[in-house]
């Protein structure tokens, strides 16, 4: 069921992507705000209670529906339920329009339009970025977005589905990532999360994303330049052992031979430094500590697209083989 659910969901998402303004995402924001407002009293116990309610209750509800459909109606409707859940949690089209717009602008030589689109995407001031830095930031943010919207979801969905837990893993992963951002210190909300809840959400997200991040890095290494990707991954992991996003970016840099890391963008709203995903802003990792590789060029954007799609093919082939083995076994 997992293989066919993922395949159908990916095809549907490519044909008719979920609108950026949709009731599901609005409902998630309302849910996170409600849990925070009603259960986050600032103590460790209340912070953990808020996180568990915010992140674990929806996957349990999704799992309950999955089991009920299997038990009382049959697997066809359970498959459709898996497809529906994956459709709203998995997919490139939830972020790829940003990447495509910036890439098209750069290929047409319109660097100003590319900077504007990057600023609108990440809510940062990109007006002073040189062309190569625009390319670098687009690569970094796009790779991390692909991991969080596709490969991380695939990993958690596939593992928990193998144990009969249906699409609960996909919801758990996306919710853990969402609340880590929504309850983050610099997020402007009507009811800010307490410092304890912010820390718990960030630490829980780091733990949940630890294995998927390394699976994504390994997949990039397999479909790219393997030795360079593994070497970049190993070098970065030695210096920043708890940096999930950095592992992905280091493997990406080696896989397509591009220099990533270095300086950070600045927030257009508050002027505070915003770290490039996986790299500390203005601290231990500066421009001199960027990964080895060629200066980012527009051609690297097409290399990233190829890297990501080859990785999707590897995932689907692996799931197909596992499905075939289970059927024959």
Coordinates of C-alpha atoms in Angstrom, one line a residue:
X1 CA 0.0 0.0 0.0
X2 CA 2.8 2.4 0.8
X3 CA 4.4 2.4 -2.6
X4 CA 1.1 3.0 -4.5
X5 CA 0.0 5.6 -2.0
X6 CA 3.2 7.6 -2.4
X7 CA 3.1 7.2 -6.2
X8 CA -0.5 8.4 -6.6
X9 CA 0.0 11.3 -4.1
X10 CA 3.1 12.5 -6.0
X11 CA 1.3 12.3 -9.4
X12 CA -1.7 14.1 -8.0
X13 CA 0.5 16.8 -6.4
X14 CA 2.3 17.4 -9.7
X15 CA -1.0 17.6 -11.6
X16 CA -3.0 19.7 -9.1
X17 CA -0.8 21.1 -6.3
X18 CA -2.3 22.2 -3.0
X19 CA -3.1 25.9 -3.0
X20 CA -0.8 28.1 -0.9
X21 CA -3.8 29.4 1.0
X22 CA -5.8 26.4 2.0
X23 CA -8.0 25.5 5.0
X24 CA -5.7 22.6 6.1
X25 CA -2.6 24.9 6.7
X26 CA -4.9 27.5 8.3
X27 CA -6.2 24.8 10.5
X28 CA -2.7 23.7 11.5
X29 CA -1.8 27.3 12.5
X30 CA -5.1 27.6 14.5
X31 CA -4.3 24.2 16.2
X32 CA -0.8 25.2 17.2
X33 CA -2.0 28.6 18.5
X34 CA -4.8 27.0 20.5
X35 CA -2.5 24.4 22.1
X36 CA 0.0 27.0 23.0
X37 CA -2.5 29.4 24.4
X38 CA -4.3 26.8 26.5
X39 CA -1.6 24.5 27.8
X40 CA 1.7 26.3 27.7
X41 CA 2.1 27.7 31.3
X42 CA 5.9 28.0 31.1
X43 CA 6.9 25.0 33.2
X44 CA 8.7 21.9 31.7
X45 CA 5.6 19.7 32.4
X46 CA 3.2 22.1 30.7
X47 CA 5.6 22.6 27.8
X48 CA 5.9 18.9 27.2
X49 CA 2.1 18.5 27.5
X50 CA 1.6 21.3 24.9
X51 CA 4.2 19.7 22.5
X52 CA 2.6 16.2 22.9
X53 CA -0.9 17.5 22.3
X54 CA 0.2 19.7 19.4
X55 CA 2.3 17.0 17.6
X56 CA 1.0 13.6 18.7
X57 CA -2.8 14.0 18.8
X58 CA -3.3 14.6 15.0
X59 CA -1.2 11.6 13.9
X60 CA -3.2 9.4 16.4
X61 CA -6.4 10.7 14.9
X62 CA -5.2 10.0 11.4
X63 CA -4.1 6.5 12.5
X64 CA -7.5 5.9 14.1
X65 CA -9.2 6.7 10.8
X66 CA -6.8 4.4 8.9
X67 CA -7.4 1.4 11.2
X68 CA -11.2 2.0 11.1
X69 CA -11.2 2.0 7.3
X70 CA -9.2 -1.2 7.2
X71 CA -11.3 -2.9 9.8
X72 CA -14.8 -2.0 8.7
X73 CA -14.7 -1.0 5.0
X74 CA -11.5 -2.5 3.4
X75 CA -8.1 -1.6 2.1
X76 CA -9.2 0.4 -1.0
X77 CA -10.6 3.2 1.1
X78 CA -7.7 2.9 3.5
X79 CA -5.4 3.4 0.5
X80 CA -7.4 6.5 -0.6
X81 CA -7.0 7.8 3.0
X82 CA -3.2 7.3 2.8
X83 CA -3.2 9.2 -0.6
X84 CA -5.2 12.1 0.9
X85 CA -2.9 12.5 3.9
X86 CA 0.2 12.2 1.7
X87 CA -1.2 14.8 -0.7
X88 CA -1.3 17.4 2.0
X89 CA 2.0 16.5 3.6
X90 CA 4.2 15.4 0.7
X91 CA 5.2 17.2 -2.4
X92 CA 7.5 19.5 -4.4
X93 CA 4.8 21.9 -5.6
X94 CA 4.4 23.3 -2.1
X95 CA 7.7 25.2 -2.5
X96 CA 9.0 24.6 -6.1
X97 CA 7.2 27.7 -7.6
X98 CA 9.7 29.9 -5.7
X99 CA 12.7 27.9 -7.0
X100 CA 11.3 27.9 -10.6
X101 CA 10.7 31.7 -10.6
X102 CA 14.1 32.5 -9.3
X103 CA 15.8 30.1 -11.7
X104 CA 13.9 31.5 -14.7
X105 CA 14.8 35.1 -13.7
X106 CA 18.5 34.2 -13.4
X107 CA 18.5 32.4 -16.7
X108 CA 17.0 35.5 -18.3
X109 CA 19.7 37.6 -16.8
X110 CA 17.3 39.5 -14.5
X111 CA 19.2 39.4 -11.2
X112 CA 17.0 42.1 -9.7
X113 CA 13.9 40.0 -10.2
X114 CA 15.7 36.9 -8.7
X115 CA 16.7 38.9 -5.6
X116 CA 13.1 40.2 -5.2
X117 CA 11.7 36.7 -5.5
X118 CA 14.2 35.3 -3.0
X119 CA 13.3 38.1 -0.6
X120 CA 9.6 37.3 -0.9
X121 CA 10.2 33.6 -0.4
X122 CA 12.4 33.8 2.7
X123 CA 11.3 37.2 4.0
X124 CA 14.9 38.6 4.0
X125 CA 16.7 41.5 2.5
X126 CA 18.5 40.2 -0.6
X127 CA 18.9 43.5 -2.4
X128 CA 22.7 43.6 -2.0
X129 CA 23.4 39.9 -2.8
X130 CA 25.7 39.3 -5.8
X131 CA 24.4 36.8 -8.4
X132 CA 26.5 33.9 -7.1
X133 CA 25.2 34.4 -3.6
X134 CA 21.6 34.4 -4.9
X135 CA 22.3 31.1 -6.6
X136 CA 23.9 29.7 -3.4
X137 CA 21.0 30.7 -1.2
X138 CA 18.5 29.3 -3.6
X139 CA 20.3 25.9 -3.7
X140 CA 20.5 25.8 0.1
X141 CA 16.9 26.7 0.8
X142 CA 15.6 24.5 -2.0
X143 CA 17.5 21.4 -0.9
X144 CA 16.3 21.8 2.7
X145 CA 12.8 22.4 1.5
X146 CA 12.9 19.2 -0.7
X147 CA 14.1 17.3 2.3
X148 CA 11.4 18.6 4.6
X149 CA 8.5 18.3 2.1
X150 CA 9.5 15.1 0.4
X151 CA 12.4 12.9 1.7
X152 CA 11.7 13.4 5.4
X153 CA 8.1 12.7 4.9
X154 CA 8.9 9.6 2.8
X155 CA 11.2 8.3 5.5
X156 CA 8.8 8.6 8.4
X157 CA 5.8 7.4 6.4
X158 CA 7.6 4.4 5.1
X159 CA 8.9 3.3 8.4
X160 CA 5.7 3.6 10.4
X161 CA 3.6 2.2 7.6
X162 CA 5.8 -0.9 7.6
X163 CA 4.6 -1.4 11.2
X164 CA 0.9 -1.0 10.3
X165 CA 0.7 2.6 11.5
X166 CA -0.6 4.0 8.1
X167 CA 0.1 7.6 7.3
X168 CA 0.7 8.6 10.9
X169 CA 4.5 9.1 10.3
X170 CA 3.9 11.6 7.6
X171 CA 1.7 13.8 9.8
X172 CA 4.1 13.4 12.8
X173 CA 7.1 14.6 10.8
X174 CA 5.4 17.6 9.2
X175 CA 3.8 18.7 12.5
X176 CA 7.1 18.4 14.4
X177 CA 8.7 20.6 11.7
X178 CA 5.8 23.0 11.7
X179 CA 5.6 23.7 15.4
X180 CA 9.4 24.1 15.6
X181 CA 9.0 27.1 13.3
X182 CA 5.7 28.3 14.5
X183 CA 6.8 28.4 18.2
X184 CA 10.3 29.7 17.3
X185 CA 11.5 32.8 19.2
X186 CA 11.4 35.2 16.3
X187 CA 8.0 34.1 15.0
X188 CA 5.4 36.8 15.4
X189 CA 2.2 35.3 16.8
X190 CA -0.7 36.6 18.9
X191 CA 0.4 34.4 21.8
X192 CA 4.2 33.7 21.8
X193 CA 5.4 30.3 23.1
X194 CA 7.3 30.2 26.3
X195 CA 11.1 29.7 26.2
X196 CA 10.7 26.1 27.5
X197 CA 8.2 25.2 24.8
X198 CA 10.5 26.8 22.1
X199 CA 13.4 24.7 23.3
X200 CA 11.4 21.5 23.6
X201 CA 10.0 21.9 20.1
X202 CA 13.5 22.6 18.6
X203 CA 15.1 19.7 20.4
X204 CA 12.2 17.3 19.5
X205 CA 12.5 18.4 15.9
X206 CA 16.2 17.8 15.9
X207 CA 15.7 14.2 17.2
X208 CA 12.8 13.4 14.8
X209 CA 14.8 14.7 11.8
X210 CA 18.1 13.1 12.8
X211 CA 17.7 9.8 10.8
X212 CA 15.7 11.3 7.8
X213 CA 18.4 14.0 7.3
X214 CA 21.1 11.3 7.1
X215 CA 19.1 9.2 4.8
X216 CA 18.6 12.2 2.5
X217 CA 22.4 12.9 2.6
X218 CA 23.2 9.3 1.8
X219 CA 20.7 9.3 -1.1
X220 CA 22.3 12.5 -2.5
X221 CA 25.7 10.8 -2.2
X222 CA 24.5 7.7 -4.1
X223 CA 23.0 9.6 -7.0
X224 CA 25.7 12.3 -7.1
X225 CA 29.5 12.3 -6.6
X226 CA 29.7 9.7 -3.8
X227 CA 33.2 10.2 -2.5
X228 CA 33.0 14.0 -2.4
X229 CA 29.5 13.9 -0.8
X230 CA 30.6 11.5 1.9
X231 CA 33.8 13.4 2.6
X232 CA 31.8 16.7 3.0
X233 CA 29.3 15.0 5.2
X234 CA 32.0 13.5 7.4
X235 CA 33.9 16.7 7.7
X236 CA 30.8 18.7 8.6
X237 CA 29.6 16.1 11.1
X238 CA 32.9 16.3 13.0
X239 CA 32.5 20.0 13.5
X240 CA 28.8 20.2 14.0
X241 CA 27.5 16.8 15.2
X242 CA 23.9 17.9 15.9
X243 CA 23.4 19.9 12.7
X244 CA 20.9 18.0 10.6
X245 CA 20.4 20.6 7.9
X246 CA 24.2 21.1 7.6
X247 CA 24.7 17.3 6.9
X248 CA 22.3 17.6 4.0
X249 CA 24.0 20.7 2.6
X250 CA 27.5 19.3 3.0
X251 CA 26.4 16.2 1.1
X252 CA 24.7 18.3 -1.6
X253 CA 27.9 20.4 -2.0
X254 CA 30.0 17.3 -2.6
X255 CA 27.4 15.6 -4.8
X256 CA 27.3 18.4 -7.3
X257 CA 30.7 20.1 -6.6
X258 CA 29.4 23.5 -5.5
X259 CA 30.5 25.8 -2.7
X260 CA 27.8 26.2 0.0
X261 CA 27.8 27.8 3.4
X262 CA 29.2 31.1 4.5
X263 CA 27.5 34.5 5.0
X264 CA 23.9 34.8 6.1
X265 CA 21.0 36.8 4.8
X266 CA 19.5 39.5 7.0
X267 CA 15.8 39.7 7.9
X268 CA 14.0 42.4 6.1
X269 CA 11.7 42.8 9.1
X270 CA 14.0 43.2 12.0
X271 CA 17.4 43.4 10.6
X272 CA 18.7 40.4 12.6
X273 CA 21.0 37.9 11.0
X274 CA 19.2 34.8 9.8
X275 CA 21.3 31.7 9.5
X276 CA 21.5 29.9 6.2
X277 CA 20.0 26.5 6.9
X278 CA 22.5 24.2 8.5
X279 CA 25.1 26.9 9.1
X280 CA 25.6 29.3 12.0
X281 CA 25.3 32.9 11.1
X282 CA 28.3 35.1 11.9
X283 CA 29.8 32.6 14.2
X284 CA 31.9 29.5 13.8
X285 CA 31.1 29.1 10.1
X286 CA 31.8 32.1 8.0
X287 CA 32.7 32.6 4.4
X288 CA 36.2 31.1 4.9
X289 CA 34.6 27.9 6.2
X290 CA 32.4 27.2 3.2
X291 CA 32.4 23.8 1.7
X292 CA 34.9 23.0 -1.1
X293 CA 33.6 23.2 -4.6
X294 CA 33.0 25.6 -7.6
X295 CA 31.5 29.0 -7.2
X296 CA 27.7 28.7 -7.5
X297 CA 26.4 29.2 -11.0
X298 CA 23.0 29.1 -12.6
X299 CA 23.9 25.7 -14.1
X300 CA 24.1 24.3 -10.6
X301 CA 20.3 24.9 -10.2
X302 CA 19.6 22.3 -12.9
X303 CA 22.1 20.0 -11.2
X304 CA 20.1 20.3 -8.0
X305 CA 16.9 19.4 -9.8
X306 CA 18.5 16.3 -11.3
X307 CA 19.9 15.3 -7.9
X308 CA 16.6 15.6 -6.2
X309 CA 14.6 13.7 -8.9
X310 CA 17.2 10.9 -9.1
X311 CA 16.9 10.6 -5.3
X312 CA 13.1 10.3 -5.7
X313 CA 13.6 7.5 -8.2
X314 CA 15.9 5.7 -5.8
X315 CA 13.3 6.0 -3.0
X316 CA 10.5 4.7 -5.3
X317 CA 12.7 1.8 -6.6
X318 CA 13.5 0.8 -3.0
X319 CA 9.9 0.9 -2.0
X320 CA 8.9 -1.1 -5.1
X321 CA 11.4 -3.8 -4.3
X322 CA 10.3 -4.0 -0.7
X323 CA 6.6 -4.2 -1.8
X324 CA 7.5 -6.9 -4.3
X325 CA 9.4 -8.8 -1.6
X326 CA 6.5 -8.6 0.8
X327 CA 4.0 -9.8 -1.8
X328 CA 6.2 -12.7 -2.8
X329 CA 7.0 -13.6 0.8

